[in-house]
PDB file of N, CA, C and O in Angstrom:
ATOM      1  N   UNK A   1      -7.553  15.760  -7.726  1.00 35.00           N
ATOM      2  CA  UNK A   1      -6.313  15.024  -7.689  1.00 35.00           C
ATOM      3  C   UNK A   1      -6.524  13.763  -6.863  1.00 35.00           C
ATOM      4  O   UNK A   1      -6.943  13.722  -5.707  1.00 35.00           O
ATOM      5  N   UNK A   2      -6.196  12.826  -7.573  1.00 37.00           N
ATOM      6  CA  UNK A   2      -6.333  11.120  -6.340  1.00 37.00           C
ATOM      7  C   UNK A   2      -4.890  10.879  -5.977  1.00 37.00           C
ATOM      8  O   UNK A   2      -3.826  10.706  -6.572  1.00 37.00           O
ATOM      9  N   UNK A   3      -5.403  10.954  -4.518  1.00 39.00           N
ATOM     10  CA  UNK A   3      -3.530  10.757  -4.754  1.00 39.00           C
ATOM     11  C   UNK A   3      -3.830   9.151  -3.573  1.00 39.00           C
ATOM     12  O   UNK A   3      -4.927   8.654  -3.318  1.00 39.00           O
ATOM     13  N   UNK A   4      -3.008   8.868  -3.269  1.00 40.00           N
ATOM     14  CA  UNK A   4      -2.891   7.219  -2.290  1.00 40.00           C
ATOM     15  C   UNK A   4      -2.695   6.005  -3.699  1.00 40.00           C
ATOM     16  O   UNK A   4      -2.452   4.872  -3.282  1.00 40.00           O
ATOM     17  N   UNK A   5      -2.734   6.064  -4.471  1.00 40.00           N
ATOM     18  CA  UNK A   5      -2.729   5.402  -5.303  1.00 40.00           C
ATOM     19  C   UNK A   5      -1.865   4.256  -5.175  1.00 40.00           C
ATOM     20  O   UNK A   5      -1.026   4.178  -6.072  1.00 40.00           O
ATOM     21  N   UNK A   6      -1.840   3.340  -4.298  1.00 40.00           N
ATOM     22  CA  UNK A   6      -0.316   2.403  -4.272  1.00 40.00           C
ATOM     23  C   UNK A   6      -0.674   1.129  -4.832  1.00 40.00           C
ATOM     24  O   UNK A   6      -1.731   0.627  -5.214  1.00 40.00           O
ATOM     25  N   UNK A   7       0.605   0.733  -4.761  1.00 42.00           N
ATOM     26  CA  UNK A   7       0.237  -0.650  -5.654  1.00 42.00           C
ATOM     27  C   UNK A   7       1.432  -1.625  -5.035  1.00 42.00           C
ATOM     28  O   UNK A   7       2.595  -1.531  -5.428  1.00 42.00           O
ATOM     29  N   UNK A   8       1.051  -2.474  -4.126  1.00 44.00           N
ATOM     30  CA  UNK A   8       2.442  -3.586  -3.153  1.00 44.00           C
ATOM     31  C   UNK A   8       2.238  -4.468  -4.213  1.00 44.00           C
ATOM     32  O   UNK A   8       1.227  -4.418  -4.913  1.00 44.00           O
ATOM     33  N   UNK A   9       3.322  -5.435  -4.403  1.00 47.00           N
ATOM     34  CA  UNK A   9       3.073  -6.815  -4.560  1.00 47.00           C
ATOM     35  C   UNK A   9       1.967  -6.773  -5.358  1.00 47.00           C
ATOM     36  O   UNK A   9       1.014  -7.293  -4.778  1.00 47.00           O
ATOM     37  N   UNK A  10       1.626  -6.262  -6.740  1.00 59.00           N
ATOM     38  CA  UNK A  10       0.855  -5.755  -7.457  1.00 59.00           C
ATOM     39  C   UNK A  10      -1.064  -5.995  -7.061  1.00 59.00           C
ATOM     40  O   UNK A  10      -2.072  -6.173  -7.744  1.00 59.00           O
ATOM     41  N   UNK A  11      -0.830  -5.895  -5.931  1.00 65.00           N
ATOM     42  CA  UNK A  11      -2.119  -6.129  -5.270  1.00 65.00           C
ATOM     43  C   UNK A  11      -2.925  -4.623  -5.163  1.00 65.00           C
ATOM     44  O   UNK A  11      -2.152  -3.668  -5.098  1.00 65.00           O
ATOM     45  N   UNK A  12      -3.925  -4.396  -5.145  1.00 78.00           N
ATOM     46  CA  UNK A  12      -4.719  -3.242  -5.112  1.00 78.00           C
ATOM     47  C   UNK A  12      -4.983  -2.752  -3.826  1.00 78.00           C
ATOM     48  O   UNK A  12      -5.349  -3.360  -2.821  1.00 78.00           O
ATOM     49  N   UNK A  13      -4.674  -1.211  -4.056  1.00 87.00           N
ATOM     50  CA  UNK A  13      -5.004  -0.892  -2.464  1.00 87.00           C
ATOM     51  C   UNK A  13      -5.936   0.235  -2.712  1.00 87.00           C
ATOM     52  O   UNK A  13      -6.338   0.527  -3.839  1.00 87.00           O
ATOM     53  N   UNK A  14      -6.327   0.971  -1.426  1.00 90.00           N
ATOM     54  CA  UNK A  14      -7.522   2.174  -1.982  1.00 90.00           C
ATOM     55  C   UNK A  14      -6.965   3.088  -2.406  1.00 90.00           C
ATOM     56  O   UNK A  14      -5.797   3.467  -2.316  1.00 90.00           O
ATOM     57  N   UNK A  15      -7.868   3.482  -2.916  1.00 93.00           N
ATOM     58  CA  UNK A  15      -7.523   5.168  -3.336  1.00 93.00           C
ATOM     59  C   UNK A  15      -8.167   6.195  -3.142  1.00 93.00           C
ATOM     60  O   UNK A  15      -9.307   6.310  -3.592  1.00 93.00           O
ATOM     61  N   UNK A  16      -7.588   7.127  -2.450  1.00 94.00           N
ATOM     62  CA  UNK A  16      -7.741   8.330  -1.871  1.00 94.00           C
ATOM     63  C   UNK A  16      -7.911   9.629  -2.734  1.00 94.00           C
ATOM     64  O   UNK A  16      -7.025  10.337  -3.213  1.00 94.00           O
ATOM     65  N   UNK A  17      -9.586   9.794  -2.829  1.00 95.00           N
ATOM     66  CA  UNK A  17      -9.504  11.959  -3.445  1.00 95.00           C
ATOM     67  C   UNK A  17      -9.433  12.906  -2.792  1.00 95.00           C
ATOM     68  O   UNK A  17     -10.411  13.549  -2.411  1.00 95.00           O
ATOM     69  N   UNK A  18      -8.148  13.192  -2.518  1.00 93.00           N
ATOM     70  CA  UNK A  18      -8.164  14.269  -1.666  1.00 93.00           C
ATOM     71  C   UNK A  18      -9.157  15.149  -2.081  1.00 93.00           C
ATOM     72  O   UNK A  18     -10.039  15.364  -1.250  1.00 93.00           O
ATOM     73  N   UNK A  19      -9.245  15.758  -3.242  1.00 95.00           N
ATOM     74  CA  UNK A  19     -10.512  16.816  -3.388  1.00 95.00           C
ATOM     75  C   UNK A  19     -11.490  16.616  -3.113  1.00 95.00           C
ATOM     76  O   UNK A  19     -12.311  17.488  -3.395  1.00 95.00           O
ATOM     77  N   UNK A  20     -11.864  15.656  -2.574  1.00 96.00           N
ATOM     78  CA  UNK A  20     -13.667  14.925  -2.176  1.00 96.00           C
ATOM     79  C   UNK A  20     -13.255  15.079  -0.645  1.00 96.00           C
ATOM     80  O   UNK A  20     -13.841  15.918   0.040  1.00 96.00           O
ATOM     81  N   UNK A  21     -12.362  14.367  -0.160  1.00 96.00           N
ATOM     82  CA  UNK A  21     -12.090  14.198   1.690  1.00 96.00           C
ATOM     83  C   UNK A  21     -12.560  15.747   1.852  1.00 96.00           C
ATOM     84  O   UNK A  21     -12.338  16.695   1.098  1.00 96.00           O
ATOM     85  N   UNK A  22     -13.353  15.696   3.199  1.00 96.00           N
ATOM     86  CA  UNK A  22     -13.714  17.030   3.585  1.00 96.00           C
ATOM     87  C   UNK A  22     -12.739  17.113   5.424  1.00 96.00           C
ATOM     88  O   UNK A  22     -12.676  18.114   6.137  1.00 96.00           O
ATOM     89  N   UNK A  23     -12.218  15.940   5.679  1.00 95.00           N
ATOM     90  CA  UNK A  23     -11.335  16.059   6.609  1.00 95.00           C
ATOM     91  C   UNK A  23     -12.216  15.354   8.152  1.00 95.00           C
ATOM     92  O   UNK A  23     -11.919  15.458   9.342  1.00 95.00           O
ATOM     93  N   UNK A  24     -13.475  14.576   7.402  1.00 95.00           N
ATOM     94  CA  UNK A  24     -14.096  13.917   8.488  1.00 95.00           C
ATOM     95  C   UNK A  24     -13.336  12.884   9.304  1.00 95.00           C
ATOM     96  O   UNK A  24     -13.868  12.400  10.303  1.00 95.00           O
ATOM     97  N   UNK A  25     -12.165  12.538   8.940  1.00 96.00           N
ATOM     98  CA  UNK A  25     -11.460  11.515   9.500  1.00 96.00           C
ATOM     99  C   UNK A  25     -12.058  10.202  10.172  1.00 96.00           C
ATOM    100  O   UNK A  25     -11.428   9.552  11.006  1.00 96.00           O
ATOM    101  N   UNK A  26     -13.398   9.860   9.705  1.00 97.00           N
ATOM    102  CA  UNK A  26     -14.240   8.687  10.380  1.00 97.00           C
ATOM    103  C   UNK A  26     -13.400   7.745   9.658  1.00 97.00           C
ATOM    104  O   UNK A  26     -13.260   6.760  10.384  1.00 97.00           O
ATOM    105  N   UNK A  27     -12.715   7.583   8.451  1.00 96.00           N
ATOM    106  CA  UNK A  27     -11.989   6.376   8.044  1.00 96.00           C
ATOM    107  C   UNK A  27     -11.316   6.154   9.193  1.00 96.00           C
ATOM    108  O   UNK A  27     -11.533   5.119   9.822  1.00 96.00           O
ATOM    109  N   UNK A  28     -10.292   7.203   9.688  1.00 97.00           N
ATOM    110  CA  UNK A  28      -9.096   6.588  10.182  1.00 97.00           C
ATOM    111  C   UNK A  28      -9.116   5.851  11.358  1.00 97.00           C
ATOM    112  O   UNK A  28      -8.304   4.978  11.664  1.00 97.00           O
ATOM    113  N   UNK A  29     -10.412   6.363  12.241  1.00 96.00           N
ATOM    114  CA  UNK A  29     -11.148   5.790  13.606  1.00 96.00           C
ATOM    115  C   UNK A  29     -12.130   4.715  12.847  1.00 96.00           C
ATOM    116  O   UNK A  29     -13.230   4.870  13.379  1.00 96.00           O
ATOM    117  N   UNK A  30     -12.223   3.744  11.892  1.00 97.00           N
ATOM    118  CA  UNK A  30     -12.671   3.001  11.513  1.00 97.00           C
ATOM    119  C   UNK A  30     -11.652   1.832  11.512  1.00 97.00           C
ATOM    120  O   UNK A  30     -11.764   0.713  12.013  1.00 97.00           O
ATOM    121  N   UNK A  31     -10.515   2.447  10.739  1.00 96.00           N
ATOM    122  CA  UNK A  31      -9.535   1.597  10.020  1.00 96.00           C
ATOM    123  C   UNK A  31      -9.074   0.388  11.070  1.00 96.00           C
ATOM    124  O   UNK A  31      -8.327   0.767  11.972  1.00 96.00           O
ATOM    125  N   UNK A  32      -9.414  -0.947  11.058  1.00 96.00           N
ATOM    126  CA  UNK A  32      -8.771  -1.799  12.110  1.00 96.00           C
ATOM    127  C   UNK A  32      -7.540  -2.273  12.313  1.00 96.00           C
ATOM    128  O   UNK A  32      -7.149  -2.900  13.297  1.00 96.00           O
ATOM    129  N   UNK A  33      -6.707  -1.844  11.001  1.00 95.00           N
ATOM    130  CA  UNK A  33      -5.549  -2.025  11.009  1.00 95.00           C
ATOM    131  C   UNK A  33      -4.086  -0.456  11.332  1.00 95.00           C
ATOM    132  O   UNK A  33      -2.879  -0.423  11.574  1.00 95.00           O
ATOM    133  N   UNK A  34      -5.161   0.523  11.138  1.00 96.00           N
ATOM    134  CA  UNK A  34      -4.013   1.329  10.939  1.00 96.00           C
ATOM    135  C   UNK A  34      -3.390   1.691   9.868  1.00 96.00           C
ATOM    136  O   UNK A  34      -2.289   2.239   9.922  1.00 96.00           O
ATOM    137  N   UNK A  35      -4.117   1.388   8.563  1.00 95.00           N
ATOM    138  CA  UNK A  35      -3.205   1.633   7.131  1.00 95.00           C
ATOM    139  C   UNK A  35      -3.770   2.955   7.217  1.00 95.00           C
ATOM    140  O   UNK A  35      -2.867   3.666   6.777  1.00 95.00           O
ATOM    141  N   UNK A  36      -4.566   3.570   7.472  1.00 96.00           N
ATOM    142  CA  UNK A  36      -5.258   4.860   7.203  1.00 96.00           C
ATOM    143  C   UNK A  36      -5.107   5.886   7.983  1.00 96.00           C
ATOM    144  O   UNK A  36      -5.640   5.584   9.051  1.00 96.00           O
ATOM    145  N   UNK A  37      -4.612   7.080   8.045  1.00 96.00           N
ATOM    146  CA  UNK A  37      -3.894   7.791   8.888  1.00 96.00           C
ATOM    147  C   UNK A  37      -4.920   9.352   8.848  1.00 96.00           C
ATOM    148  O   UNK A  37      -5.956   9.594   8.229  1.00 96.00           O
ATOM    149  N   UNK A  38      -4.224  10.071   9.645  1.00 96.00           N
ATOM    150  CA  UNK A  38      -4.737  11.725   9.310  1.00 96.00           C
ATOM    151  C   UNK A  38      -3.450  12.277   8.904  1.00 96.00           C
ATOM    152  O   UNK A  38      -2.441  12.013   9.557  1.00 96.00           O
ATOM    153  N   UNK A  39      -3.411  13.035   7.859  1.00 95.00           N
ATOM    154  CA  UNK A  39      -2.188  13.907   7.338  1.00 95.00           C
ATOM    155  C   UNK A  39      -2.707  15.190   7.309  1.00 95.00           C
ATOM    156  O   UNK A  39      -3.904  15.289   7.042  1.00 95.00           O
ATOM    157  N   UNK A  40      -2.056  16.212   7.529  1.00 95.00           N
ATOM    158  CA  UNK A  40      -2.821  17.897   7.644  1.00 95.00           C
ATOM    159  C   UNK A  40      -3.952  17.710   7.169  1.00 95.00           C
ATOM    160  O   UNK A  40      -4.136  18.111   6.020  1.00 95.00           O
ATOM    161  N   UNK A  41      -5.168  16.987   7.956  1.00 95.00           N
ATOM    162  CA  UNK A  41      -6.281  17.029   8.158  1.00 95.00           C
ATOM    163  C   UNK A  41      -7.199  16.306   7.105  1.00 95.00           C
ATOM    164  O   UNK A  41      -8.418  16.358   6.941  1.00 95.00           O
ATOM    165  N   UNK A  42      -6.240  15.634   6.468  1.00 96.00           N
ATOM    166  CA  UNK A  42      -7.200  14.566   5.289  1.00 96.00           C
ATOM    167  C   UNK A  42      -6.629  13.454   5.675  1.00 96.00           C
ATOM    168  O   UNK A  42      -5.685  13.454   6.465  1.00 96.00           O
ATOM    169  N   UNK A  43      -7.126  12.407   5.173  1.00 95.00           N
ATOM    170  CA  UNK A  43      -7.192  11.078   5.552  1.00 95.00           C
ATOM    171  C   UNK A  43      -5.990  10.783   4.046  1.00 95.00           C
ATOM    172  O   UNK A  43      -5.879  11.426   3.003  1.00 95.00           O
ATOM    173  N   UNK A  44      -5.323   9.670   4.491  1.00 95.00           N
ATOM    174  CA  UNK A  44      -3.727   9.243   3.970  1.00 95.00           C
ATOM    175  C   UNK A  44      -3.644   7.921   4.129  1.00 95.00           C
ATOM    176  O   UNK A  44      -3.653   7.405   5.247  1.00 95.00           O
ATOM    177  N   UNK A  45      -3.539   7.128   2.827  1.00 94.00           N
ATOM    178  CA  UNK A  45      -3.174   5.768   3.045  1.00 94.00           C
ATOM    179  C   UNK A  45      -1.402   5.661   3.731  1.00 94.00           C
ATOM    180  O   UNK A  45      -0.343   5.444   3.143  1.00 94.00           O
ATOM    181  N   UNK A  46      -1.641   5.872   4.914  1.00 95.00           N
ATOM    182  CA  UNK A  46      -0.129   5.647   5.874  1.00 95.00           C
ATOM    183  C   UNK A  46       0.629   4.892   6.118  1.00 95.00           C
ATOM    184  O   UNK A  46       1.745   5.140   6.574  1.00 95.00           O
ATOM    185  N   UNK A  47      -0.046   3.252   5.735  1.00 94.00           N
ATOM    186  CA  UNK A  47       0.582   2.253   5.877  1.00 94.00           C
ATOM    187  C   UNK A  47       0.327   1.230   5.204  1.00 94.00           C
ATOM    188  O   UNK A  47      -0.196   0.253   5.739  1.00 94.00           O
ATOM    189  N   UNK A  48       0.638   1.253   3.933  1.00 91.00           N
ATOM    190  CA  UNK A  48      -0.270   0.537   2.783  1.00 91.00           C
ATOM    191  C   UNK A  48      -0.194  -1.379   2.869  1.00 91.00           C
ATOM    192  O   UNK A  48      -0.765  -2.356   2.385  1.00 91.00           O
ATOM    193  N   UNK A  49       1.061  -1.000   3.953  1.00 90.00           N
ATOM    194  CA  UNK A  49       1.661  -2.779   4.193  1.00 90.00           C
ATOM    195  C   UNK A  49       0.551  -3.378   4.724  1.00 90.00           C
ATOM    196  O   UNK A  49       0.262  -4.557   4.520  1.00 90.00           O
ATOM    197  N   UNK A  50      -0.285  -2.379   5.609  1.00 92.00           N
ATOM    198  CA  UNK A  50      -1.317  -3.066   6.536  1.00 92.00           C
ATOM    199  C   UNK A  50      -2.248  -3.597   6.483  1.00 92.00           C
ATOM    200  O   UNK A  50      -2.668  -4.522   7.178  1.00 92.00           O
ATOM    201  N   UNK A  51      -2.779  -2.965   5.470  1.00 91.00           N
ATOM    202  CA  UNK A  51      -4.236  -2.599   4.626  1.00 91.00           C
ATOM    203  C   UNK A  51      -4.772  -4.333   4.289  1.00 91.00           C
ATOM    204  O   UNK A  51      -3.965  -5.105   3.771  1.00 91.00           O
ATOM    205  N   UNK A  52      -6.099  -4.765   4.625  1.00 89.00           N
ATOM    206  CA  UNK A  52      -6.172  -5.947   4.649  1.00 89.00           C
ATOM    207  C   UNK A  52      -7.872  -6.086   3.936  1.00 89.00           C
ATOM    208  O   UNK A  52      -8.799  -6.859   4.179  1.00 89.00           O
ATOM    209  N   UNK A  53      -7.731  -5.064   3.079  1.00 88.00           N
ATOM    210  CA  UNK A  53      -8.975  -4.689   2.053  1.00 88.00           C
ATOM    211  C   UNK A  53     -10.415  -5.055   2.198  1.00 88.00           C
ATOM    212  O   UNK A  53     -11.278  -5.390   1.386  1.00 88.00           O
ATOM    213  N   UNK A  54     -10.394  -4.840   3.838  1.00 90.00           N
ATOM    214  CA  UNK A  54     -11.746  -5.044   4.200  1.00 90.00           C
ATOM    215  C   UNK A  54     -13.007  -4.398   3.969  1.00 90.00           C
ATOM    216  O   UNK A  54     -14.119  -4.870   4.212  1.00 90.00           O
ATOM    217  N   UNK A  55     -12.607  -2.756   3.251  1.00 91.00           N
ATOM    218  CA  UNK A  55     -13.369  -2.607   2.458  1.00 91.00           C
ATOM    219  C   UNK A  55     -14.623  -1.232   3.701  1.00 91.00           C
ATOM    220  O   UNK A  55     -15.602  -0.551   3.397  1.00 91.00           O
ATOM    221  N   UNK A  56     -13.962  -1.397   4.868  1.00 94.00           N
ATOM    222  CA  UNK A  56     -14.466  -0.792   6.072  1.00 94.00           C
ATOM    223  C   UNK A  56     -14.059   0.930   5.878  1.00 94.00           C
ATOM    224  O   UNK A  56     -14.753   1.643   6.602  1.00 94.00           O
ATOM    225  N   UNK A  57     -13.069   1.664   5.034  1.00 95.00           N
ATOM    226  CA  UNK A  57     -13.097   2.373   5.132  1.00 95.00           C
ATOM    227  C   UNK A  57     -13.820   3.353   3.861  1.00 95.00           C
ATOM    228  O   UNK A  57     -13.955   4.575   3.793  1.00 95.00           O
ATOM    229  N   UNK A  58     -14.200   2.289   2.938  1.00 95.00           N
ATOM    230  CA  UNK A  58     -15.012   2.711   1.729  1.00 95.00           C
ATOM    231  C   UNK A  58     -15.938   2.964   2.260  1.00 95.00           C
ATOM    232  O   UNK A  58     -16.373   4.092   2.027  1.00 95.00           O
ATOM    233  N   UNK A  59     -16.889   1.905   3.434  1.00 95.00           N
ATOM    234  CA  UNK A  59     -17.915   2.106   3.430  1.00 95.00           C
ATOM    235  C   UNK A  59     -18.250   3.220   4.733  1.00 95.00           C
ATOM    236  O   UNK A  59     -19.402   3.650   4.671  1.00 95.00           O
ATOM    237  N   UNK A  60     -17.644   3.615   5.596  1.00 97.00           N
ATOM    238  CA  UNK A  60     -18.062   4.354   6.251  1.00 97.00           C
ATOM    239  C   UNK A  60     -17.544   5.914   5.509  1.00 97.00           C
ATOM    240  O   UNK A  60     -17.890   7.018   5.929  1.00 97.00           O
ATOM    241  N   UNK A  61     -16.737   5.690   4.448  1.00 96.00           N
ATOM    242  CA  UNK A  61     -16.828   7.504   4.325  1.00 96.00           C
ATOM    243  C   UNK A  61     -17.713   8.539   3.636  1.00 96.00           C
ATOM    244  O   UNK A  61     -18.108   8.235   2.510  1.00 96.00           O
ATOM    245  N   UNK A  62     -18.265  10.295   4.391  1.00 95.00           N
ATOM    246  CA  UNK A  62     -19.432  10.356   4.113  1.00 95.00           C
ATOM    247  C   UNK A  62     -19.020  10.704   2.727  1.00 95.00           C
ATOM    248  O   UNK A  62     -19.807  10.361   1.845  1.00 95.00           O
ATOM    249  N   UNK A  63     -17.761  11.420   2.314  1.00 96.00           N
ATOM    250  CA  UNK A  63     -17.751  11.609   1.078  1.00 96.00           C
ATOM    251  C   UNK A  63     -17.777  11.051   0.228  1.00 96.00           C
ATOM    252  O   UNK A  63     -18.265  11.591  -0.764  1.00 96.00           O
ATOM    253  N   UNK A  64     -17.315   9.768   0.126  1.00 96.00           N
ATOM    254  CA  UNK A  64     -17.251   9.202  -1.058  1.00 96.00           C
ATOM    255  C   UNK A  64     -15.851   9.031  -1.758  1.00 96.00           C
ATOM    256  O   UNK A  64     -15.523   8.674  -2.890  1.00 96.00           O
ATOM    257  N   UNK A  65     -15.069   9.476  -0.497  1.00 96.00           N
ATOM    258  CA  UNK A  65     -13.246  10.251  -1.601  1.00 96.00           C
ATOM    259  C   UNK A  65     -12.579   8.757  -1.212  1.00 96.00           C
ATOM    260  O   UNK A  65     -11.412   8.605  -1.574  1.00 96.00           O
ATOM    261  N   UNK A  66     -13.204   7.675  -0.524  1.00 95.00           N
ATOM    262  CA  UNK A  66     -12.465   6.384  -0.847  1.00 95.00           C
ATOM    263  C   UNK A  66     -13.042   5.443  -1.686  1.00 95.00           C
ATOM    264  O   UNK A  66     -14.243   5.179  -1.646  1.00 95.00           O
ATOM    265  N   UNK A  67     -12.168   4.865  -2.523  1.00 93.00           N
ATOM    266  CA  UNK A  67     -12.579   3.819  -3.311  1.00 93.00           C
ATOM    267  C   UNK A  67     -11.567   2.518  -3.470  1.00 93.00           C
ATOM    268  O   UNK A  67     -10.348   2.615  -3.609  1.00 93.00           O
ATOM    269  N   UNK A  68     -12.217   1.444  -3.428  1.00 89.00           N
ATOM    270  CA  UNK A  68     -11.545  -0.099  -3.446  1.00 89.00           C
ATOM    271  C   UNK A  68     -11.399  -0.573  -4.769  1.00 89.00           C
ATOM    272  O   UNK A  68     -12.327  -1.247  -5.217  1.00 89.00           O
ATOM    273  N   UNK A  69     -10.172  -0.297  -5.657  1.00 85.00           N
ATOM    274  CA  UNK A  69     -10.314  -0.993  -6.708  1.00 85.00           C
ATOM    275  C   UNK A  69     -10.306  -3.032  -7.409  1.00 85.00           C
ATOM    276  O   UNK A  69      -9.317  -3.721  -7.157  1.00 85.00           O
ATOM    277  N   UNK A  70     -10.950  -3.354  -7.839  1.00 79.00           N
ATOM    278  CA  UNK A  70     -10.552  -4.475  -7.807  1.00 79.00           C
ATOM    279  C   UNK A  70      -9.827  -5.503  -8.970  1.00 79.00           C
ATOM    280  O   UNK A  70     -10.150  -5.270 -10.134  1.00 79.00           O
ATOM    281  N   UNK A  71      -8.996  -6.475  -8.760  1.00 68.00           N
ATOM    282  CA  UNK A  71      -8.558  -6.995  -9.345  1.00 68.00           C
ATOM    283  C   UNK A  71      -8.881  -8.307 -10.009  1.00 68.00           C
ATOM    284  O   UNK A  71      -8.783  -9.418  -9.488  1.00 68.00           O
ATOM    285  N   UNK A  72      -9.308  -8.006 -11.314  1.00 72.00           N
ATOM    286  CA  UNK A  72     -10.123  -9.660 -11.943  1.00 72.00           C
ATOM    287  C   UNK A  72      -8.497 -10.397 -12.304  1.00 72.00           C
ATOM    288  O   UNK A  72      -7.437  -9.866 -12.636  1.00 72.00           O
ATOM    289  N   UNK A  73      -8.853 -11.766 -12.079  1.00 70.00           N
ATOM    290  CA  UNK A  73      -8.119 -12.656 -12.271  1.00 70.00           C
ATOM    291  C   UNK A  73      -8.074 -14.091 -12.912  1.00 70.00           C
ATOM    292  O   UNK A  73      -8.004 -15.187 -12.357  1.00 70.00           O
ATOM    293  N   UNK A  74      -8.136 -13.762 -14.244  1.00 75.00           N
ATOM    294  CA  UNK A  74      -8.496 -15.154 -15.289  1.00 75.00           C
ATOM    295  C   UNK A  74      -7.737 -16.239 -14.892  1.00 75.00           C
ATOM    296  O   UNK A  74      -6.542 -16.196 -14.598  1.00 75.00           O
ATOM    297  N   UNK A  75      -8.622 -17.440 -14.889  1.00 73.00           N
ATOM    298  CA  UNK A  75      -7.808 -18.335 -14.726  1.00 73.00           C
ATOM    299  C   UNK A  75      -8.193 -19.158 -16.192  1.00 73.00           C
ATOM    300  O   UNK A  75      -9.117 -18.852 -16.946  1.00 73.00           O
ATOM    301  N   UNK A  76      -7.181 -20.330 -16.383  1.00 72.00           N
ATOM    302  CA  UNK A  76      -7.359 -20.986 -17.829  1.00 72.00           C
ATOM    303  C   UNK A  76      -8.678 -21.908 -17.471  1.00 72.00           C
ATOM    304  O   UNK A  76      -8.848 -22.218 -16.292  1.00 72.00           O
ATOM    305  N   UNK A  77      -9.622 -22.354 -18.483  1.00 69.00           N
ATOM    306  CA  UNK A  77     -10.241 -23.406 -18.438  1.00 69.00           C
ATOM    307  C   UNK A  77      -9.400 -24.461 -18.866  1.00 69.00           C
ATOM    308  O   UNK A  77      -8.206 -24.520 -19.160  1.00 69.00           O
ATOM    309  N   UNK A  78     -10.613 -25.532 -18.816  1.00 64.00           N
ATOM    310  CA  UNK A  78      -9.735 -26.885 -18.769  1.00 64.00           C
ATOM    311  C   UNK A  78      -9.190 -26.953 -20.424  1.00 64.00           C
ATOM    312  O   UNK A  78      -8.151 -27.530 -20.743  1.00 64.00           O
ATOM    313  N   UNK A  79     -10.111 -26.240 -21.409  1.00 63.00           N
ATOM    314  CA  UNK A  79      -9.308 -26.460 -22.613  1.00 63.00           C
ATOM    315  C   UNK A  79      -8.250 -25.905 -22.627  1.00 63.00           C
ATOM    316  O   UNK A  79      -7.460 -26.480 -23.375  1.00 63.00           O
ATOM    317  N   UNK A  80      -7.760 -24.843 -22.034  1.00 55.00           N
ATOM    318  CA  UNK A  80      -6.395 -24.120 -22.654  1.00 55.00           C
ATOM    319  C   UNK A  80      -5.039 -24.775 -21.740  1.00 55.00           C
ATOM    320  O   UNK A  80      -3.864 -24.427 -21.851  1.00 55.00           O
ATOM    321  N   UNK A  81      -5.580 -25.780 -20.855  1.00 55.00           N
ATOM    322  CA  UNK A  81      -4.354 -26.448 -20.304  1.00 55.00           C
ATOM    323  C   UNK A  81      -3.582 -27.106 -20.968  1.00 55.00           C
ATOM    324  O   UNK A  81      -4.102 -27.576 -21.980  1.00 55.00           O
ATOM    325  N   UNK A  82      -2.229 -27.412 -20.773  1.00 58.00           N
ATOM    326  CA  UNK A  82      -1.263 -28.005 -21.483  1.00 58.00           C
ATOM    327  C   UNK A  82      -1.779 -29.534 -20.862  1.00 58.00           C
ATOM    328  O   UNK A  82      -1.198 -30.565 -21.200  1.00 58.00           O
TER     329      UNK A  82
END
């Protein structure tokens, strides 16, 4: 089950497998902002306002149960301008 799944201001935030978290909580003592919390012993996107997608809590977790999705964003070339 993935659950954290949020979506502000249609901006991407992480997402959390709980079934992978083994309850190491090194995200949340990583997290520099505080979006990342402990909830009965798994790690919880807690404050999704905060979250400033540095990408610090992907990389320190041993499981693997965080992931940064990302958002491509086309822009027009110069032909399709009005």
């Amino acid at each position: 089950v993935i659950t954290d799944c949020a979506k502000m201001n249609n901006l991407p935030l992480p997402v959390i497998d709980s079934t992978r978290c083994n309850g190491a909580l090194i995200c949340v003592d990583a997290c520099p902002t505080g979006a990342i919390g402990a909830v009965d012993g798994k790690c919880r996107l807690v404050a999704p306002e905060r979250c400033e997608y540095c990408l610090v809590c992907e990389d320190v977790c041993p499981q693997g149960a965080i992931s940064l999705p990302f958002m491509i964003v086309f822009s027009r070339t110069n032909q399709e301008r009005p």
